[in-house]
Short mmCIF file of C-alpha atoms and ligand atoms in Angstrom, two decimals:
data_model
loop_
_atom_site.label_atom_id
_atom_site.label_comp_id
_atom_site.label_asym_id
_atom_site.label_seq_id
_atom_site.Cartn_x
_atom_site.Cartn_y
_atom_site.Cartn_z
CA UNK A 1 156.97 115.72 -9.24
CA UNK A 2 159.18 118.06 -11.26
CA UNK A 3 159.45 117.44 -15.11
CA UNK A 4 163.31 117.54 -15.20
CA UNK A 5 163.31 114.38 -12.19
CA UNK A 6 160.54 112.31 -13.84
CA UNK A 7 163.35 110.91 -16.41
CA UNK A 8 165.28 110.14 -13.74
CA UNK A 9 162.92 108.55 -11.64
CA UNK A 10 161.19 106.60 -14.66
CA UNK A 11 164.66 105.21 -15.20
CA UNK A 12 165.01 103.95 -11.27
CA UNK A 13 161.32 102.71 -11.21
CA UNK A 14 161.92 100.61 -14.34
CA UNK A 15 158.73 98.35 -14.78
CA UNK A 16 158.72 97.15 -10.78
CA UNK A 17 154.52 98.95 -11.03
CA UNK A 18 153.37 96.62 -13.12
CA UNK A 19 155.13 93.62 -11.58
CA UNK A 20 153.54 93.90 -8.27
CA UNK A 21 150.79 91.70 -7.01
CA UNK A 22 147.13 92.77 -8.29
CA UNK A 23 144.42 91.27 -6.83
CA UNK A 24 140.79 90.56 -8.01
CA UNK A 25 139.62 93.83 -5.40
CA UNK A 26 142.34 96.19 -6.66
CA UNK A 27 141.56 97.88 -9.57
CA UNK A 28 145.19 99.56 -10.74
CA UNK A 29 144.83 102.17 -13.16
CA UNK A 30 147.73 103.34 -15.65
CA UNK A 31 147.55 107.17 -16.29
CA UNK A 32 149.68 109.41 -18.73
CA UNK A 33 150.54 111.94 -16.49
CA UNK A 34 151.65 113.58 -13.31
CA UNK A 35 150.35 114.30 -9.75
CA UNK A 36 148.66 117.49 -9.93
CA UNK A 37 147.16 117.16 -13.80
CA UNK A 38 143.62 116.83 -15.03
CA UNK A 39 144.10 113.10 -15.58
CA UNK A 40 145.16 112.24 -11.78
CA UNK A 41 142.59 114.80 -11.05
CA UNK A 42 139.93 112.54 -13.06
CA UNK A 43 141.55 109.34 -11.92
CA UNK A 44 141.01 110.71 -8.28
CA UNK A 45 137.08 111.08 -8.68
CA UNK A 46 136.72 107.65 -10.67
CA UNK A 47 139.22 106.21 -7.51
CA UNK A 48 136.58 107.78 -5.03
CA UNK A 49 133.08 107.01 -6.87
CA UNK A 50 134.12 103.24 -7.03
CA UNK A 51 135.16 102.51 -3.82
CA UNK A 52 131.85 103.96 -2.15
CA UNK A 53 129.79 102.37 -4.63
CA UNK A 54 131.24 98.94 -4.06
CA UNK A 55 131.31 99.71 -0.09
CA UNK A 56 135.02 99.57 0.17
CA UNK A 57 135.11 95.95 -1.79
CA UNK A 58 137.31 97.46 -4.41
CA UNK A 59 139.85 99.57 -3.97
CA UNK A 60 142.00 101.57 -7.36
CA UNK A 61 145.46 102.19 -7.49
CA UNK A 62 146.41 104.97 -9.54
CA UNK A 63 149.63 104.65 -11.09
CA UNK A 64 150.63 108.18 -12.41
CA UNK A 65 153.08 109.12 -15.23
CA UNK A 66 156.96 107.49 -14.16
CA UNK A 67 155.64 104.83 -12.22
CA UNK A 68 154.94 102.25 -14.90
CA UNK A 69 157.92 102.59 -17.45
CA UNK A 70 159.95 104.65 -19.33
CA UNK A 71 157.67 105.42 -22.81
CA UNK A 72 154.11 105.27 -22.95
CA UNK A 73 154.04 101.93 -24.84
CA UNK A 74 154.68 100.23 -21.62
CA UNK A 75 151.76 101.52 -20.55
CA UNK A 76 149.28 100.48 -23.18
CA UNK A 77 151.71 97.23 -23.42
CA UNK A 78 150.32 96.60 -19.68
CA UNK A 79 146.82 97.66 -19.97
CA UNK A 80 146.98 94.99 -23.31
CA UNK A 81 148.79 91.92 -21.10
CA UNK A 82 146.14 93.05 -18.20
CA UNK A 83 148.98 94.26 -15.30
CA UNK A 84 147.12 97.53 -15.56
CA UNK A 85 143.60 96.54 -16.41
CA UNK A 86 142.48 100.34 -16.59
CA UNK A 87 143.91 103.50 -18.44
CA UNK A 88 144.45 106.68 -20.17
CA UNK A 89 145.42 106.75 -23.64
CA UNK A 90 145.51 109.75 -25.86
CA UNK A 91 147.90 110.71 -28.31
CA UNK A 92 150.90 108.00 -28.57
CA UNK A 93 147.99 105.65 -28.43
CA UNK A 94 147.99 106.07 -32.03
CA UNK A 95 150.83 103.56 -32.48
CA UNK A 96 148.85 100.46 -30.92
CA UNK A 97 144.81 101.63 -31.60
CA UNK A 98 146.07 103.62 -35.57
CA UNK A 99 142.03 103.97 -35.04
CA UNK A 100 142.12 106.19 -31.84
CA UNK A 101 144.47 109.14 -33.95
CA UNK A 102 140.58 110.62 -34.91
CA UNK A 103 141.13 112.38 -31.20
CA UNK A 104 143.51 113.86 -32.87
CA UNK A 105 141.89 115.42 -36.27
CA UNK A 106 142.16 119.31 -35.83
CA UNK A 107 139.01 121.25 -36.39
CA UNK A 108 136.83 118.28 -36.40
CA UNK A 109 135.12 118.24 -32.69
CA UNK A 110 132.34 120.50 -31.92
CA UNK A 111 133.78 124.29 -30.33
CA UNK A 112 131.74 123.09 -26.86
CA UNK A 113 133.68 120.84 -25.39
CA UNK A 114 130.79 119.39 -22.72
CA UNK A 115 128.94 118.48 -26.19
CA UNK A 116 132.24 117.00 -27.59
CA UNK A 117 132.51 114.31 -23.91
CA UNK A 118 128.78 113.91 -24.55
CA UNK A 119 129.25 112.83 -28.46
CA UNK A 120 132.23 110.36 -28.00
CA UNK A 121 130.60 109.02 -24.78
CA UNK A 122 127.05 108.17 -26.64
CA UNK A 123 126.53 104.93 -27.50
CA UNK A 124 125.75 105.62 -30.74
CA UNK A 125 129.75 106.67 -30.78
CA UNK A 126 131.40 104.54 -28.27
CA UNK A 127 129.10 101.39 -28.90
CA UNK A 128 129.52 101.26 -32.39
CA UNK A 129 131.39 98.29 -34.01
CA UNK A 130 133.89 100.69 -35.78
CA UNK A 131 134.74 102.07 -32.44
CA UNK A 132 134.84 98.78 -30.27
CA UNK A 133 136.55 96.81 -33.10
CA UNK A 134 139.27 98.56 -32.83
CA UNK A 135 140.21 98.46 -30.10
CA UNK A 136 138.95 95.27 -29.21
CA UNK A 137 141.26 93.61 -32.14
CA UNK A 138 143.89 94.87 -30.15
CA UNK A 139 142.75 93.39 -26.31
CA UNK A 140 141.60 96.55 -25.48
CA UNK A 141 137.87 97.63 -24.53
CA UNK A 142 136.72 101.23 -25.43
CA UNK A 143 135.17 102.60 -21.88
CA UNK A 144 134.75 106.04 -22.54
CA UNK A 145 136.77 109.55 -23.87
CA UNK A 146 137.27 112.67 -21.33
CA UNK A 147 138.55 115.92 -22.77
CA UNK A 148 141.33 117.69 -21.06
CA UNK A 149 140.78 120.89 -22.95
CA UNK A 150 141.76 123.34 -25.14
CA UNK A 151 144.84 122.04 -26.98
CA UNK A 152 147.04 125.62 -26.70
CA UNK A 153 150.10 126.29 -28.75
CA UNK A 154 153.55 127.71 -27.66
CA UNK A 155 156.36 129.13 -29.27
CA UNK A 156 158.82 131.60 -28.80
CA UNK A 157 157.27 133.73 -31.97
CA UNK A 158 153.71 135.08 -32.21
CA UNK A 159 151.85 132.61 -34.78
CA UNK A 160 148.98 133.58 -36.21
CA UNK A 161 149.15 132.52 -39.97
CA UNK A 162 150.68 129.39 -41.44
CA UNK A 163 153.33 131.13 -42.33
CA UNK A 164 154.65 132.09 -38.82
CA UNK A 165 154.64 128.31 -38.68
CA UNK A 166 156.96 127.86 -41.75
CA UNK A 167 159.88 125.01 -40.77
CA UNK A 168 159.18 125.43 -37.08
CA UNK A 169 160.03 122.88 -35.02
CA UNK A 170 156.98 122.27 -32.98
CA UNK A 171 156.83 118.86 -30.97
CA UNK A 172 154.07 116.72 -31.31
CA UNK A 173 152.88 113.61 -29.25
CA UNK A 174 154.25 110.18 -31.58
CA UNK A 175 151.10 110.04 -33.84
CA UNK A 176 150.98 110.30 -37.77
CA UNK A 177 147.81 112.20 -38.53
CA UNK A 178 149.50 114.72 -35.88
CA UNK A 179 152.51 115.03 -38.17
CA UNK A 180 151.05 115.13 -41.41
CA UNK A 181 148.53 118.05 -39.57
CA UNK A 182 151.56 120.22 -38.50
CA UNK A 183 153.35 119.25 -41.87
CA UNK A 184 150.19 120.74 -43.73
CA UNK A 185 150.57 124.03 -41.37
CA UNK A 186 154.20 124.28 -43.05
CA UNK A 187 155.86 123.09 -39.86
CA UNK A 188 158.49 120.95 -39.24
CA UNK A 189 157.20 118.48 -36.16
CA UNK A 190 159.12 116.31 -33.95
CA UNK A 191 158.47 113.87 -31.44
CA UNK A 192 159.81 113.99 -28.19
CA UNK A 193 159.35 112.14 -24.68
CA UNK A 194 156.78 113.89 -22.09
CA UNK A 195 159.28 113.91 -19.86
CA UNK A 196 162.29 115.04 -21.77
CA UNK A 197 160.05 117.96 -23.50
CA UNK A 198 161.09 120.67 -20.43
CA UNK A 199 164.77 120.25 -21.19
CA UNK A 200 164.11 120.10 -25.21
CA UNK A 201 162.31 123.52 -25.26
CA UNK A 202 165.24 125.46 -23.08
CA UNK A 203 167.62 124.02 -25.31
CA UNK A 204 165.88 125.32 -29.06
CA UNK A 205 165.77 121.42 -29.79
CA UNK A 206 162.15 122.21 -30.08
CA UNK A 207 160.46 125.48 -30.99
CA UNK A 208 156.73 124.84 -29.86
CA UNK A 209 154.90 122.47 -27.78
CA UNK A 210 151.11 121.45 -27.87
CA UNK A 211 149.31 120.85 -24.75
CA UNK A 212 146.15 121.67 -22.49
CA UNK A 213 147.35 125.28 -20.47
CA UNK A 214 146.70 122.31 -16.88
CA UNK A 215 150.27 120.64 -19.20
CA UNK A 216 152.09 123.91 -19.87
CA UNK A 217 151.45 124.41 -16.18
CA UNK A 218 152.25 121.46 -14.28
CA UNK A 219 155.27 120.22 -16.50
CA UNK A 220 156.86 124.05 -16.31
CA UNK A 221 157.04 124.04 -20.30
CA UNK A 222 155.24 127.50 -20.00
CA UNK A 223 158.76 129.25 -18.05
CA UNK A 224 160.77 128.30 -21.56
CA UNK A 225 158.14 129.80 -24.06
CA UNK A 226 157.35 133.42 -24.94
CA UNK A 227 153.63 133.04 -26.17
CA UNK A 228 150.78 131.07 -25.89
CA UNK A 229 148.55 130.71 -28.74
CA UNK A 230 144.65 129.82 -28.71
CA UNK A 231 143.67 128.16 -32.07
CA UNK A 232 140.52 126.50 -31.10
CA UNK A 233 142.01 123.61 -33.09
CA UNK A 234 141.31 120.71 -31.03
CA UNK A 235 141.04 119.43 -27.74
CA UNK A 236 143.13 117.01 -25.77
CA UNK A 237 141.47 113.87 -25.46
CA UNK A 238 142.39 110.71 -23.15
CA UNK A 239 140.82 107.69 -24.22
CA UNK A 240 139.13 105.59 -21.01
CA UNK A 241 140.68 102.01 -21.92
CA UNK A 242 140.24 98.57 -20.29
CA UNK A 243 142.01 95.52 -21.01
CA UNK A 244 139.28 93.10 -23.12
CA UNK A 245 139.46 89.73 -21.04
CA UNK A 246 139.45 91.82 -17.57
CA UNK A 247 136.46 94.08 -18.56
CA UNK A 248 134.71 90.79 -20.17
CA UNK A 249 135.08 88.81 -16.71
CA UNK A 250 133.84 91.43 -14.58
CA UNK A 251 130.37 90.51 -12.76
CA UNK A 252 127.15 91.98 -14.05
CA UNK A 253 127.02 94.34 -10.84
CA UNK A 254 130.44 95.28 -11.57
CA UNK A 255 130.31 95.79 -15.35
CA UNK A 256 126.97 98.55 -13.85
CA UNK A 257 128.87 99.99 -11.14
CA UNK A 258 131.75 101.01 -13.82
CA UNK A 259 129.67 102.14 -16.86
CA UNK A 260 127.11 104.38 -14.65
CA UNK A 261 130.69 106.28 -13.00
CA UNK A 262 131.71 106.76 -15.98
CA UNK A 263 128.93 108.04 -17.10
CA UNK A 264 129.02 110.31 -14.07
CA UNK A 265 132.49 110.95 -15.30
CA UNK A 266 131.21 112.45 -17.94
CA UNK A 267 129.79 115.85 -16.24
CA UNK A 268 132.32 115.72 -13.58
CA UNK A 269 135.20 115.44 -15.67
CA UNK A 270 134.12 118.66 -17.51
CA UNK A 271 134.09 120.22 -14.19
CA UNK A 272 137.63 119.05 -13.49
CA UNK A 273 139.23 119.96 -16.61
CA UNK A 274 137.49 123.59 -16.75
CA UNK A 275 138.39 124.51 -13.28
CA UNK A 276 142.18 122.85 -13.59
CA UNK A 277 142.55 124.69 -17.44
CA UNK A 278 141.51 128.20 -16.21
CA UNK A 279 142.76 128.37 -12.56
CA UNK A 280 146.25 126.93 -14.05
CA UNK A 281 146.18 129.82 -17.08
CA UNK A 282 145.82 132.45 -13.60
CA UNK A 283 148.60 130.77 -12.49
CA UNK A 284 151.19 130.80 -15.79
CA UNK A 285 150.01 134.51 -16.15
CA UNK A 286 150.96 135.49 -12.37
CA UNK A 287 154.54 133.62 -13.19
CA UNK A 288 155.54 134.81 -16.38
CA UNK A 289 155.10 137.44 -19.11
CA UNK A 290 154.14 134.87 -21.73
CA UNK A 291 151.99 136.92 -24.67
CA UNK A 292 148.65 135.40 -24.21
CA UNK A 293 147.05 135.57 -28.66
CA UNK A 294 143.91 134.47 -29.50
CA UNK A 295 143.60 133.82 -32.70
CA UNK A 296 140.90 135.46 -34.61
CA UNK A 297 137.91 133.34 -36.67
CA UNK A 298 139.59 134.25 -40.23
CA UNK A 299 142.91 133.36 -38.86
CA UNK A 300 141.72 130.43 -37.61
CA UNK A 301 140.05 129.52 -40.61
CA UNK A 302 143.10 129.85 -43.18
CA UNK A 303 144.35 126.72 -40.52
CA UNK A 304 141.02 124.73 -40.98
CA UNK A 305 141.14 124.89 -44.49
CA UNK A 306 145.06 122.70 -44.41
CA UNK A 307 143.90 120.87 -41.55
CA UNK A 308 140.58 120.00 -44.11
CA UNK A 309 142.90 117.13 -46.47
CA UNK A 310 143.92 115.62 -43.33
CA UNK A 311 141.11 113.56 -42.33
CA UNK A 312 141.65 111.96 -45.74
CA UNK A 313 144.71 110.79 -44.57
CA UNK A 314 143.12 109.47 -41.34
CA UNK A 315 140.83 107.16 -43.48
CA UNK A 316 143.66 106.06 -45.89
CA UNK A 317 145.30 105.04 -42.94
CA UNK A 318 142.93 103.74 -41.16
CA UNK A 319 140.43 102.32 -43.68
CA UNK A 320 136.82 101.52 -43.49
CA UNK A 321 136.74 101.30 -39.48
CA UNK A 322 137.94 104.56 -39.40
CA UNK A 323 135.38 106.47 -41.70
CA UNK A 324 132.42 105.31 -39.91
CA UNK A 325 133.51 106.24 -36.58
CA UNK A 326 134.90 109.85 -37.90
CA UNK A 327 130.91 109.91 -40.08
CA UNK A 328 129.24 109.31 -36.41
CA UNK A 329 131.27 112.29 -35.32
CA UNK A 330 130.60 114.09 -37.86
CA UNK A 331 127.17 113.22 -37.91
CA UNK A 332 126.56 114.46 -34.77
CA UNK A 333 128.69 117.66 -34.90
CA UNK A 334 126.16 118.41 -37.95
CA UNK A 335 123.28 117.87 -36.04
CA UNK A 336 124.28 119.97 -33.26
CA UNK A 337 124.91 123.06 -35.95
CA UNK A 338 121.59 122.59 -37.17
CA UNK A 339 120.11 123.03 -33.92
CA UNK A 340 122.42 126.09 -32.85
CA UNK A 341 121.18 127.86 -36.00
O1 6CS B 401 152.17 115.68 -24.75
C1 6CS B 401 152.21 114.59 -24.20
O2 6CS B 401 152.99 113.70 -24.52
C2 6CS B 401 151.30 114.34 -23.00
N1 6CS B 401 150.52 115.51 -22.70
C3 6CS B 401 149.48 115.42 -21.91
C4 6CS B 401 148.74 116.62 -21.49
N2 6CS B 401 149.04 114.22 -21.47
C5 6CS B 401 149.64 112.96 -21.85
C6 6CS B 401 150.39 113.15 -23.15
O3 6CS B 401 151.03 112.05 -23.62
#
């Protein structure tokens, strides 16, 4: 579906998705974006591992971007109240798991983004009381976290110091530690709907977007933006969430058959997202002229050293819950240096 029809279609869907019947063999499953993205894309696999593993017993409904509501709160609102039992939740999660924004923290996550899906899936990260508290305080189980890639910057100036970022009016997905990030770059970020981002961008109502290059792809935003920046500074990452009382009633053979495909997810999901990211970056370079800039390491590093303070802020926000689960990270990010060197 085109970007500039999903408002209008989210509008004449209204919530009917997550009125309609779900039985105990239909597993519906909320996701954050469009046909044609790396969540569907991961949504599709998950959809096609369960249903051969349970011989046809269960069957998932995907539910993609526009079919569940008009703002992504309806969305986690449904996967909370269990008319969605299963979801995505990344960025504007922030607002209902304030715990989940460490996806978020820029230059945190290890530069190899198989070994970042392999830390936040171990059990030493996704088991962990911090972790499962919080979202479990909210109805929510934790079920896993599947990079989308890259996080790649747009604008319709080169950027390659903070300064280029002075006052600019990049959008950012509805999460604080994403402002204050951009607001330590010397930006000026604004929040704006998914789906109203396309129109935003041709208008100058924003100056620069942040997305996966699958995003600036499949949404258009790439044919209203001049360059594409590589930062390295984080990845996209979409939480795997379950409502609490839904994952807690599931049988034992059930509760196996969903933790070992995600597990498989894992791998496969890394596939996905690689394949989508660079075949889609082919794509956006065939189609436009957009100035591809890869930022070099000591350009990169005069934006790690503002983005630094930041995960300060996380834990102030956050509190105690939120330091151990950003230590395990870090932990492991540490350990993983040690060994490359
Ligand atoms: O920027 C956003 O709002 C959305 N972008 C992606 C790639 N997925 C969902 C997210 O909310």
């Amino acid at each position: 579906m085109q970007l500039r029809n999903i408002v209008l279609s989210i509008t004449a869907l209204g919530l009917v998705g997550v009125a309609s019947t779900a039985s105990a063999d239909t597993w519906r499953f909320g996701l954050e974006e469009t046909e044609g993205s790396v969540q569907y894309g991961y949504a599709e696999e998950f959809k096609k591992l369960i249903e051969e593993k349970s011989d046809g017993d269960i069957t998932v409904e995907l539910l993609p971007y526009g079919s569940w509501g008009s703002s992504y709160s309806a969305l986690y609102d449904a996967i909370q109240s269990g008319a969605i039992p299963l979801g995505f939740g990344s960025g504007f999660l922030g607002g209902t798991v304030p715990e989940s924004q460490l996806m978020s923290l820029n230059y945190v996550m290890p530069n190899d983004q198989m070994e970042t899906a392999e830390i936040l899936n171990s059990d030493d990260f996704l088991k962990s009381d911090a972790w499962q508290d919080s979202f479990r305080e909210r109805g929510l189980v934790p079920l896993g976290a599947l990079p989308e890639g890259y996080q790649v910057w747009t604008a319709n100036k080169e950027i390659r110091t903070p300064e280029d970022m002075d006052n600019l009016q990049i959008r950012v997905m509805d999460n604080s530690l994403l402002r204050s990030t951009y607001e330590a770059y010397g930006a000026s970020p604004i929040t704006i709907a998914y789906g109203e981002l396309y129109s935003a961008l041709q208008q100058g109502q924003a100056e620069g977007n942040i997305q996966p290059v699958f995003a600036h792809e499949n949404m258009g935003f790439y044919e209203v933006q001049d360059y594409m920046i590589f930062a390295e500074q984080s990845q996209f990452i979409a939480n795997f969430i379950g409502n609490e009382e839904w994952y807690d009633d599931l049988s034992d053979d059930q509760r196996e058959m969903l933790e070992s495909t995600l597990d498989e997810m894992v791998q496969k999901g890394h596939d996905i997202q690689t394949q989508f990211n660079s075949e889609r970056l082919e794509t956006i370079k065939d189609k436009s002229d957009i100035s591809i800039v890869h930022l070099d390491e000591n350009e990169r590093n005069a934006f790690r050293k503002l983005a630094e303070p930041v995960r300060q802020a996380y834990v102030d926000m956050v509190g105690e819950r939120g330091q151990k689960a950003l230590d395990i990270v870090l932990d492991h990010v540490d350990r993983s240096d040690d060994k490359a060197e």
